[in-house]
Amino acid sequence: MRDPLKQYRSLMREAQYIQRMLAPTQQFIEQLEKSSSFSAINRLALAESAWALQHQRELHETTLNFQRMAAQVHTAQTMAERLQREFGSSIETINSQAEQWRALVEPAIQQLEELRSVNDQMAGLADSFTVWESATTKLARDFLDVEFFSRNVALAERLFAPSQQFTDFARDTVSLLERAADGPQAWVLRASLEVAEEQLIATSGMLGAIIVVPDDGDSVSASRPLNAPYIQQEEMLSAAEEGGDEDSTRIVQASPAAYEVNLSRQMLKTIATCNEIRKVAGQVEIFKPTTRLLEVFADVPWLIPTDKESFACFVDCLYFLFYEGAGKDNLRFLKTNGGPIDDADFDFILCIKHLRNKWIRHDADHGDESAIKKSWAELSSKFQWLGLTHLPVSAEDFRLLHMNLLAQSVTFVNKILQGLVA
């Protein structure tokens, strides 16, 4: 890691030759300066590239504020020391993400003289970088508050999956923007990036609201396909082609994936509220923050099933939330166990269990002939309950099941919430 103080001393020696800053570059640097301390080291490296570009232009009017730069040097040194002390090297996944952001931004700066359209692109990159940095920093601080890194660093890294996905999505979207230039697709691509930014902030906030270090001892599970940003983008591009106008609100509303992400967030937010209500009342949380439940909070907003494998991941998420996470054979939301839900009001939970145990993770063809026939008949009834008259085979079928299961989950968790405050 380069010493940020030495970097800025070198820049200060060269500052007398810097004549005038390009306005878009200045805006980009100011965005970076607003970022919090988490990515200070990487921010300095990005700023260095921008300053070096300006030095090469050898323009005439000096506008560099030496007093502000000196203050930045001191602040950067303090930040770097605190980062090293608090985080050490235990979060390599975040360091890797920061390096990816640096690789994204530096080419944009280098192309300033070649592409006029890169000005808007660079401003968008600065916004996305700031969003990534802000969301990641907040979550890292939430982890620090409960000593998560020192007690379960593997799970902590696993929970940064959405920020990694956002980094990848931003990289790919910038690549598309370079090819789109200022064409009609460019504003849609930028709008899709803004939607993903807002979703990343919301997901990190919801995860931080329930964060504790779980004591279940479970190992970290494999990552799930968090494909929602890409699906949203495709749907928004298609909607823009059909509409022909630059109405970002319309194209977002035309994206079923964006609606599904919103349903997922409603579900998770209500679950977190239910837990808070129970804690205020001095009672045990209904949805215990286990290893699996925390992974679900990180993954499910951006998990959009398009085939049986990804649908299996989604059903697992619901199973971990509403069955394992809620007490298994002694479900805490049932009235018999002190909760608000009638024992008979159980269709949603039975649907999840049957999909998982008779189709997704196990085979319905077990037992005698009558038992097997009954299992398939029940599976058929569950598909019909979710709006499908046949076995799902296409991406559209799995999207339909996903949306309807999400809608059922929101309805179910709202019943729990209403019962807790009645």
Coordinates of C-alpha atoms in Angstrom, one line a residue:
M1 CA 0.0 0.0 0.0
R2 CA 1.5 3.4 -1.0
D3 CA 1.9 6.0 1.6
P4 CA -0.9 8.6 0.9
L5 CA 1.2 11.3 2.6
K6 CA 4.1 10.7 0.2
Q7 CA 1.7 10.7 -2.7
Y8 CA 0.4 14.1 -1.8
R9 CA 3.9 15.5 -1.0
S10 CA 4.8 14.6 -4.6
L11 CA 1.7 16.2 -5.9
M12 CA 2.4 19.4 -4.0
R13 CA 5.9 19.7 -5.5
E14 CA 4.3 19.6 -8.9
A15 CA 1.3 21.8 -8.1
Q16 CA 3.1 25.0 -9.2
Y17 CA 2.9 23.7 -12.7
I18 CA -0.8 23.0 -12.7
Q19 CA -2.6 25.8 -14.4
R20 CA -6.3 25.2 -14.8
M21 CA -8.6 22.3 -14.0
L22 CA -11.2 20.9 -16.3
A23 CA -14.7 21.4 -14.9
P24 CA -15.9 17.8 -15.3
T25 CA -12.7 16.5 -13.6
Q26 CA -13.1 19.0 -10.8
Q27 CA -16.7 17.7 -10.2
F28 CA -15.4 14.2 -10.2
I29 CA -12.7 15.0 -7.6
E30 CA -15.2 16.8 -5.4
Q31 CA -17.4 13.7 -5.5
L32 CA -14.5 11.6 -4.3
E33 CA -13.7 14.0 -1.6
K34 CA -17.2 13.6 -0.2
S35 CA -16.8 9.9 0.2
S36 CA -16.2 8.6 3.8
S37 CA -13.0 7.2 5.2
F38 CA -13.5 3.6 4.2
S39 CA -11.9 4.0 0.7
A40 CA -9.6 6.9 1.5
I41 CA -6.5 5.1 0.2
N42 CA -8.2 4.2 -3.1
R43 CA -9.7 7.7 -3.4
L44 CA -6.2 9.2 -3.1
A45 CA -5.0 7.0 -5.9
L46 CA -7.9 8.0 -8.1
A47 CA -7.4 11.7 -7.4
E48 CA -3.7 11.3 -8.2
S49 CA -4.6 10.1 -11.7
A50 CA -6.9 13.1 -12.2
W51 CA -4.2 15.6 -11.1
A52 CA -1.6 14.0 -13.3
L53 CA -3.9 14.5 -16.3
Q54 CA -4.3 18.2 -15.6
H55 CA -0.6 18.6 -15.2
Q56 CA 0.0 17.3 -18.7
R57 CA -2.3 19.9 -20.2
E58 CA -0.1 22.8 -19.0
L59 CA -2.9 25.3 -19.0
H60 CA -2.5 28.9 -17.6
E61 CA -4.5 29.8 -14.6
T62 CA -3.5 28.3 -11.2
T63 CA -6.5 27.4 -9.1
L64 CA -5.1 24.8 -6.7
N65 CA -5.9 25.6 -3.1
F66 CA -2.7 24.7 -1.2
Q67 CA -4.3 25.2 2.2
R68 CA -7.1 22.7 1.4
M69 CA -4.6 20.2 0.0
A70 CA -2.5 20.4 3.2
A71 CA -5.6 19.7 5.2
Q72 CA -6.4 16.8 3.0
V73 CA -3.0 15.4 3.5
H74 CA -3.4 15.4 7.2
T75 CA -6.9 13.9 7.0
A76 CA -5.8 11.3 4.5
Q77 CA -3.0 10.2 6.8
T78 CA -5.3 9.9 9.8
M79 CA -7.8 8.0 7.8
A80 CA -5.3 5.6 6.4
E81 CA -3.9 4.9 9.9
R82 CA -7.4 4.2 11.3
L83 CA -8.3 2.0 8.4
Q84 CA -5.2 -0.1 8.9
R85 CA -5.9 -0.4 12.6
E86 CA -9.6 -1.1 12.4
F87 CA -9.8 -3.3 9.3
G88 CA -6.3 -4.7 8.9
S89 CA -6.3 -7.2 6.0
S90 CA -9.4 -9.2 7.1
I91 CA -11.7 -7.9 4.4
E92 CA -9.9 -8.7 1.1
T93 CA -13.1 -8.8 -0.8
I94 CA -13.7 -5.1 -0.2
N95 CA -10.1 -4.2 -1.1
S96 CA -10.6 -6.1 -4.3
Q97 CA -13.8 -4.2 -5.1
A98 CA -12.0 -0.9 -4.5
E99 CA -9.3 -1.9 -6.9
Q100 CA -12.0 -2.7 -9.5
W101 CA -13.4 0.8 -9.0
R102 CA -10.0 2.3 -9.6
A103 CA -9.7 0.3 -12.8
L104 CA -13.0 1.6 -13.9
V105 CA -12.4 5.3 -13.2
E106 CA -8.8 5.7 -14.4
P107 CA -9.6 4.9 -18.1
A108 CA -12.5 7.4 -18.0
I109 CA -10.1 10.1 -16.9
Q110 CA -7.5 9.2 -19.5
Q111 CA -10.1 9.5 -22.2
L112 CA -11.2 13.0 -21.3
E113 CA -9.3 14.6 -24.3
E114 CA -10.6 12.0 -26.7
L115 CA -14.3 11.7 -25.9
R116 CA -16.6 14.6 -25.1
S117 CA -19.3 12.1 -24.0
V118 CA -17.0 10.8 -21.3
N119 CA -17.8 13.9 -19.2
D120 CA -21.3 12.6 -18.3
Q121 CA -20.0 9.1 -18.0
M122 CA -17.3 10.2 -15.5
A123 CA -19.9 12.1 -13.5
G124 CA -22.0 9.0 -13.3
L125 CA -19.1 6.9 -12.3
A126 CA -18.4 9.3 -9.5
D127 CA -21.9 9.0 -8.3
S128 CA -21.9 5.2 -8.5
F129 CA -18.5 5.0 -6.7
T130 CA -19.8 7.2 -3.9
V131 CA -22.9 5.0 -3.5
W132 CA -20.8 1.8 -3.4
E133 CA -18.4 3.4 -0.9
S134 CA -21.2 4.7 1.3
A135 CA -23.1 1.4 1.4
T136 CA -20.0 -0.6 2.0
T137 CA -18.7 1.7 4.7
K138 CA -22.0 1.8 6.5
L139 CA -22.2 -2.0 6.6
A140 CA -18.6 -2.3 7.7
R141 CA -19.2 0.0 10.5
D142 CA -22.3 -2.0 11.6
F143 CA -20.1 -5.0 11.6
L144 CA -17.4 -3.3 13.7
D145 CA -20.0 -2.3 16.2
V146 CA -20.7 -6.0 17.0
E147 CA -17.1 -7.2 16.4
F148 CA -18.3 -9.2 13.4
F149 CA -14.9 -9.2 11.5
S150 CA -13.0 -10.6 14.4
R151 CA -15.6 -13.2 15.3
N152 CA -16.8 -14.4 11.9
V153 CA -14.8 -12.9 9.1
A154 CA -15.9 -15.5 6.5
L155 CA -19.6 -14.7 7.0
A156 CA -18.8 -10.9 7.0
E157 CA -17.2 -11.2 3.6
R158 CA -20.1 -13.4 2.4
L159 CA -22.5 -10.6 3.3
F160 CA -20.8 -8.1 1.0
A161 CA -22.0 -10.1 -2.0
P162 CA -24.4 -7.3 -3.1
S163 CA -21.7 -4.7 -3.1
Q164 CA -19.5 -7.0 -5.2
Q165 CA -22.4 -7.5 -7.6
F166 CA -23.0 -3.8 -7.9
T167 CA -19.3 -3.3 -8.7
D168 CA -19.5 -5.9 -11.5
F169 CA -22.8 -4.4 -12.8
A170 CA -21.3 -0.8 -12.8
R171 CA -18.3 -2.1 -14.7
D172 CA -20.4 -3.8 -17.3
T173 CA -22.8 -0.8 -17.6
V174 CA -19.9 1.6 -18.1
S175 CA -18.6 -0.7 -20.9
L176 CA -22.1 -0.5 -22.6
L177 CA -22.1 3.3 -22.1
E178 CA -18.8 3.6 -23.9
R179 CA -20.3 1.8 -26.9
A180 CA -23.6 3.7 -26.7
A181 CA -21.9 7.1 -26.6
D182 CA -24.7 9.7 -26.5
G183 CA -27.2 7.5 -28.3
P184 CA -30.8 6.8 -27.2
Q185 CA -29.6 3.8 -25.1
A186 CA -27.3 5.9 -22.9
W187 CA -29.9 7.5 -20.7
V188 CA -31.6 4.1 -20.1
L189 CA -28.2 2.6 -19.1
R190 CA -27.6 5.5 -16.7
A191 CA -31.1 5.1 -15.3
S192 CA -30.6 1.4 -14.7
L193 CA -27.4 2.2 -12.8
E194 CA -29.3 4.7 -10.6
V195 CA -31.9 2.1 -9.8
A196 CA -29.2 -0.4 -8.8
E197 CA -27.6 2.3 -6.6
E198 CA -30.7 2.9 -4.7
Q199 CA -31.3 -0.8 -4.2
L200 CA -27.8 -1.4 -2.9
I201 CA -28.2 1.4 -0.3
A202 CA -31.5 -0.1 0.8
T203 CA -30.2 -3.7 1.0
S204 CA -27.2 -2.6 3.1
G205 CA -29.4 -0.7 5.4
M206 CA -31.8 -3.6 6.0
L207 CA -28.9 -6.0 6.6
G208 CA -27.3 -3.6 9.1
A209 CA -30.6 -3.3 10.9
I210 CA -30.6 -6.9 12.0
I211 CA -26.9 -7.6 12.2
V212 CA -25.6 -9.7 15.1
V213 CA -22.9 -12.4 15.2
P214 CA -24.9 -15.7 14.9
D215 CA -24.0 -18.4 17.4
D216 CA -25.2 -21.3 15.3
G217 CA -21.8 -22.3 14.1
D218 CA -23.0 -22.9 10.5
S219 CA -20.5 -22.7 7.7
V220 CA -20.9 -20.0 5.0
S221 CA -23.0 -21.1 2.1
A222 CA -22.2 -20.7 -1.6
S223 CA -23.0 -17.5 -3.3
R224 CA -26.4 -17.2 -5.1
P225 CA -27.0 -15.6 -8.5
L226 CA -27.8 -12.0 -7.8
N227 CA -28.9 -11.1 -11.3
A228 CA -31.6 -8.5 -10.7
P229 CA -29.6 -5.4 -11.9
Y230 CA -28.9 -7.1 -15.3
I231 CA -32.5 -8.2 -15.7
Q232 CA -33.8 -4.8 -14.8
Q233 CA -31.5 -3.2 -17.3
E234 CA -32.7 -5.5 -20.1
E235 CA -36.3 -4.8 -19.3
M236 CA -35.8 -1.1 -19.1
L237 CA -34.0 -1.1 -22.5
S238 CA -36.9 -3.0 -24.0
A239 CA -39.5 -0.6 -22.4
A240 CA -37.6 2.4 -23.8
E241 CA -37.5 1.0 -27.3
E242 CA -41.3 0.4 -27.2
G243 CA -42.1 3.8 -25.7
G244 CA -39.6 6.0 -27.5
D245 CA -39.5 8.7 -24.9
E246 CA -37.0 9.5 -22.1
D247 CA -39.3 8.9 -19.2
S248 CA -37.2 7.1 -16.6
T249 CA -40.2 6.7 -14.2
R250 CA -42.1 4.9 -16.9
I251 CA -39.4 2.5 -17.8
V252 CA -38.6 1.6 -14.2
Q253 CA -42.3 0.9 -13.6
A254 CA -42.3 -1.3 -16.8
S255 CA -39.6 -3.5 -15.3
P256 CA -41.2 -6.6 -13.5
A257 CA -37.8 -7.2 -11.9
A258 CA -37.7 -3.8 -10.3
Y259 CA -41.2 -4.6 -8.9
E260 CA -40.0 -8.0 -7.6
V261 CA -37.0 -6.3 -5.9
N262 CA -39.4 -3.9 -4.2
L263 CA -41.5 -6.8 -2.9
S264 CA -38.5 -8.5 -1.5
R265 CA -37.5 -5.3 0.3
Q266 CA -41.0 -4.9 1.7
M267 CA -40.8 -8.5 3.1
L268 CA -37.4 -8.1 4.7
K269 CA -38.2 -4.7 6.1
T270 CA -41.4 -6.0 7.7
I271 CA -39.5 -9.0 9.1
A272 CA -37.0 -6.7 10.7
T273 CA -39.8 -4.6 12.2
C274 CA -41.5 -7.7 13.7
N275 CA -38.2 -8.6 15.4
E276 CA -37.9 -5.0 16.8
I277 CA -41.4 -5.2 18.2
R278 CA -40.7 -8.4 20.0
K279 CA -37.4 -7.1 21.4
V280 CA -39.1 -3.9 22.7
A281 CA -41.7 -6.1 24.4
G282 CA -38.8 -8.1 26.0
Q283 CA -39.6 -11.2 24.0
V284 CA -37.5 -13.5 21.7
E285 CA -37.3 -12.4 18.1
I286 CA -39.7 -14.3 15.8
F287 CA -37.0 -14.5 13.0
K288 CA -33.7 -15.3 14.6
P289 CA -30.7 -13.8 12.9
T290 CA -28.9 -17.1 12.0
T291 CA -26.1 -17.5 9.5
R292 CA -28.6 -18.5 6.9
L293 CA -31.1 -15.7 7.7
L294 CA -28.3 -13.1 7.4
E295 CA -27.3 -14.5 4.0
V296 CA -30.9 -14.3 2.9
F297 CA -31.1 -10.6 3.8
A298 CA -28.1 -10.0 1.7
D299 CA -29.2 -12.1 -1.3
V300 CA -32.9 -12.2 -1.8
P301 CA -33.5 -8.6 -3.0
W302 CA -31.4 -9.3 -6.1
L303 CA -32.2 -12.9 -6.6
I304 CA -34.6 -13.3 -9.6
P305 CA -35.2 -16.9 -10.6
T306 CA -35.2 -17.8 -14.3
D307 CA -34.7 -21.6 -14.1
K308 CA -35.1 -24.4 -11.7
E309 CA -31.7 -24.0 -10.1
S310 CA -32.1 -20.3 -9.3
F311 CA -35.7 -20.9 -8.2
A312 CA -34.4 -23.5 -5.8
C313 CA -32.1 -20.9 -4.3
F314 CA -35.1 -18.6 -3.8
V315 CA -37.2 -21.3 -2.2
D316 CA -34.3 -22.1 0.1
C317 CA -34.3 -18.4 1.1
L318 CA -38.0 -18.5 2.0
Y319 CA -37.5 -21.8 3.9
F320 CA -34.6 -20.3 5.9
L321 CA -36.6 -17.2 6.7
F322 CA -40.1 -18.5 7.5
Y323 CA -39.3 -22.1 8.7
E324 CA -35.8 -22.7 10.0
G325 CA -35.3 -19.0 11.1
A326 CA -38.7 -18.9 12.8
G327 CA -38.3 -22.0 15.0
K328 CA -38.8 -25.1 12.7
D329 CA -41.2 -27.4 14.6
N330 CA -42.0 -24.7 17.1
L331 CA -42.7 -21.8 14.9
R332 CA -42.7 -18.6 17.0
F333 CA -45.3 -16.8 14.9
L334 CA -48.0 -19.4 15.7
K335 CA -50.5 -18.8 18.5
T336 CA -49.6 -22.1 20.1
N337 CA -46.1 -20.8 20.6
G338 CA -47.0 -17.3 21.7
G339 CA -47.3 -15.7 18.2
P340 CA -50.2 -14.0 16.4
I341 CA -50.9 -16.5 13.6
D342 CA -53.6 -19.1 13.8
D343 CA -52.4 -22.6 13.3
A344 CA -54.8 -23.1 10.5
D345 CA -53.5 -20.1 8.5
F346 CA -50.6 -22.0 7.2
D347 CA -51.0 -22.3 3.4
F348 CA -47.9 -20.2 2.6
I349 CA -45.6 -22.2 4.9
L350 CA -46.9 -25.5 3.6
C351 CA -46.3 -24.3 0.0
I352 CA -42.7 -23.5 0.8
K353 CA -42.1 -26.8 2.5
H354 CA -43.8 -28.8 -0.2
L355 CA -41.9 -27.1 -3.0
R356 CA -38.6 -27.7 -1.3
N357 CA -39.2 -31.2 0.1
K358 CA -41.1 -32.7 -2.7
W359 CA -39.5 -31.1 -5.8
I360 CA -36.6 -28.6 -5.3
R361 CA -34.3 -30.5 -2.9
H362 CA -35.9 -33.9 -2.7
D363 CA -37.8 -36.3 -4.9
A364 CA -41.6 -36.8 -4.8
D365 CA -41.1 -40.3 -6.0
H366 CA -40.6 -41.8 -2.5
G367 CA -42.8 -44.2 -0.6
D368 CA -45.5 -46.5 -2.0
E369 CA -47.5 -45.8 -5.1
S370 CA -50.3 -44.0 -3.3
A371 CA -47.9 -41.8 -1.4
I372 CA -46.1 -40.9 -4.6
K373 CA -49.3 -40.1 -6.3
K374 CA -50.4 -37.9 -3.4
S375 CA -47.1 -36.0 -3.4
W376 CA -47.4 -35.1 -7.1
A377 CA -51.0 -34.1 -6.7
E378 CA -50.1 -31.8 -3.8
L379 CA -47.3 -30.4 -5.9
S380 CA -49.7 -29.7 -8.7
S381 CA -52.1 -27.9 -6.3
K382 CA -49.2 -25.7 -5.0
F383 CA -48.4 -24.6 -8.6
Q384 CA -52.0 -23.8 -9.2
W385 CA -52.2 -21.8 -5.9
L386 CA -49.3 -19.8 -7.3
G387 CA -51.0 -19.2 -10.7
L388 CA -49.4 -21.9 -12.8
T389 CA -51.4 -24.8 -14.3
H390 CA -48.4 -26.9 -15.2
L391 CA -44.9 -27.8 -14.2
P392 CA -42.7 -24.7 -14.7
V393 CA -40.3 -25.0 -17.7
S394 CA -39.6 -21.5 -19.0
A395 CA -38.0 -18.4 -17.6
E396 CA -41.5 -16.8 -17.6
D397 CA -42.9 -19.7 -15.6
F398 CA -40.3 -19.3 -12.9
R399 CA -40.7 -15.5 -12.8
L400 CA -44.4 -15.9 -12.3
L401 CA -43.8 -18.3 -9.4
H402 CA -41.2 -15.9 -7.9
M403 CA -43.5 -12.9 -8.1
N404 CA -46.5 -14.7 -6.6
L405 CA -44.5 -16.3 -3.8
L406 CA -43.1 -12.9 -2.9
A407 CA -46.6 -11.5 -2.9
Q408 CA -47.7 -14.3 -0.6
S409 CA -44.7 -13.7 1.7
V410 CA -45.5 -10.0 2.0
T411 CA -49.1 -10.8 2.9
F412 CA -48.0 -13.4 5.4
V413 CA -45.4 -11.3 7.2
N414 CA -47.9 -8.3 7.3
K415 CA -50.4 -10.6 9.1
I416 CA -47.6 -11.3 11.7
L417 CA -46.9 -7.6 12.0
Q418 CA -50.6 -6.7 12.4
G419 CA -51.0 -9.4 15.0
L420 CA -48.1 -8.2 17.0
V421 CA -49.4 -4.6 17.3
A422 CA -53.1 -5.5 17.7

